[in-house]
């Protein structure tokens, strides 16, 4: 589906690594949200994996924020509206 690209890094024997494409990197927020949900609701002994932020060195949780103002968003702070791709019934 174009999420990974196969890149050969050794010829003899042939060995490959799989790198995320732009499409794959765009899945980061989706996968992270699902992982954090599982950590909260399905990991009674604590998360099996943690994420450390390179810039500050601390363990991090991803938080959805508004791209315009930077304020965190959640389901109660937004409203769904028709977008430009909406199709109207004939």
PDB file of C-alpha atoms in Angstrom, residues 21-80:
ATOM      1  CA  UNK A  21       7.454   6.437   3.162  1.00  0.00           C
ATOM      2  CA  UNK A  22       5.735   9.817   3.541  1.00  0.00           C
ATOM      3  CA  UNK A  23       2.458   7.891   3.505  1.00  0.00           C
ATOM      4  CA  UNK A  24       3.736   5.654   6.301  1.00  0.00           C
ATOM      5  CA  UNK A  25       4.990   8.567   8.393  1.00  0.00           C
ATOM      6  CA  UNK A  26       1.524  10.103   8.136  1.00  0.00           C
ATOM      7  CA  UNK A  27       0.241   7.054  10.060  1.00  0.00           C
ATOM      8  CA  UNK A  28       2.368   8.006  13.098  1.00  0.00           C
ATOM      9  CA  UNK A  29      -0.412   9.892  14.883  1.00  0.00           C
ATOM     10  CA  UNK A  30      -2.929   7.112  14.227  1.00  0.00           C
ATOM     11  CA  UNK A  31      -0.636   4.341  15.485  1.00  0.00           C
ATOM     12  CA  UNK A  32       0.453   6.442  18.461  1.00  0.00           C
ATOM     13  CA  UNK A  33      -3.135   7.192  19.466  1.00  0.00           C
ATOM     14  CA  UNK A  34      -3.992   3.485  19.272  1.00  0.00           C
ATOM     15  CA  UNK A  35      -0.880   2.536  21.271  1.00  0.00           C
ATOM     16  CA  UNK A  36      -1.661   5.084  23.990  1.00  0.00           C
ATOM     17  CA  UNK A  37      -5.272   3.848  24.155  1.00  0.00           C
ATOM     18  CA  UNK A  38      -4.016   0.289  24.603  1.00  0.00           C
ATOM     19  CA  UNK A  39      -1.550   1.420  27.265  1.00  0.00           C
ATOM     20  CA  UNK A  40      -4.407   2.970  29.235  1.00  0.00           C
ATOM     21  CA  UNK A  41      -7.088   0.329  28.785  1.00  0.00           C
ATOM     22  CA  UNK A  42      -5.326  -2.974  28.061  1.00  0.00           C
ATOM     23  CA  UNK A  43      -1.928  -2.902  29.804  1.00  0.00           C
ATOM     24  CA  UNK A  44      -2.513  -3.545  33.528  1.00  0.00           C
ATOM     25  CA  UNK A  45       1.231  -3.906  34.199  1.00  0.00           C
ATOM     26  CA  UNK A  46       2.116  -0.697  32.377  1.00  0.00           C
ATOM     27  CA  UNK A  47       2.972   0.120  28.775  1.00  0.00           C
ATOM     28  CA  UNK A  48       5.132  -2.421  26.929  1.00  0.00           C
ATOM     29  CA  UNK A  49       6.772   0.410  24.988  1.00  0.00           C
ATOM     30  CA  UNK A  50       7.506   4.029  25.869  1.00  0.00           C
ATOM     31  CA  UNK A  51       8.461   6.945  23.637  1.00  0.00           C
ATOM     32  CA  UNK A  52      11.312   9.305  24.528  1.00  0.00           C
ATOM     33  CA  UNK A  53      11.336  12.775  22.943  1.00  0.00           C
ATOM     34  CA  UNK A  54      14.739  13.603  21.439  1.00  0.00           C
ATOM     35  CA  UNK A  55      14.487  17.369  22.020  1.00  0.00           C
ATOM     36  CA  UNK A  56      13.946  17.264  25.800  1.00  0.00           C
ATOM     37  CA  UNK A  57      14.953  13.694  26.663  1.00  0.00           C
ATOM     38  CA  UNK A  58      11.754  12.986  28.588  1.00  0.00           C
ATOM     39  CA  UNK A  59       9.154  10.269  28.120  1.00  0.00           C
ATOM     40  CA  UNK A  60       6.386  11.658  25.967  1.00  0.00           C
ATOM     41  CA  UNK A  61       2.724  11.181  25.214  1.00  0.00           C
ATOM     42  CA  UNK A  62       1.431  12.462  21.911  1.00  0.00           C
ATOM     43  CA  UNK A  63      -1.378  14.997  22.218  1.00  0.00           C
ATOM     44  CA  UNK A  64      -3.564  16.268  19.385  1.00  0.00           C
ATOM     45  CA  UNK A  65      -3.357  20.042  19.099  1.00  0.00           C
ATOM     46  CA  UNK A  66      -4.942  22.575  16.787  1.00  0.00           C
ATOM     47  CA  UNK A  67      -2.567  23.329  13.905  1.00  0.00           C
ATOM     48  CA  UNK A  68      -3.684  26.990  13.985  1.00  0.00           C
ATOM     49  CA  UNK A  69      -3.501  27.945  17.667  1.00  0.00           C
ATOM     50  CA  UNK A  70      -1.604  25.067  19.325  1.00  0.00           C
ATOM     51  CA  UNK A  71      -4.309  24.393  21.936  1.00  0.00           C
ATOM     52  CA  UNK A  72      -4.943  20.687  22.677  1.00  0.00           C
ATOM     53  CA  UNK A  73      -8.135  19.336  21.109  1.00  0.00           C
ATOM     54  CA  UNK A  74     -10.475  16.534  22.090  1.00  0.00           C
ATOM     55  CA  UNK A  75     -13.939  15.392  20.957  1.00  0.00           C
ATOM     56  CA  UNK A  76     -15.669  17.966  23.164  1.00  0.00           C
ATOM     57  CA  UNK A  77     -13.729  20.923  21.782  1.00  0.00           C
ATOM     58  CA  UNK A  78     -14.470  20.497  18.082  1.00  0.00           C
ATOM     59  CA  UNK A  79     -17.466  20.451  15.746  1.00  0.00           C
ATOM     60  CA  UNK A  80     -17.702  18.448  12.529  1.00  0.00           C
TER      61      UNK A  80
END
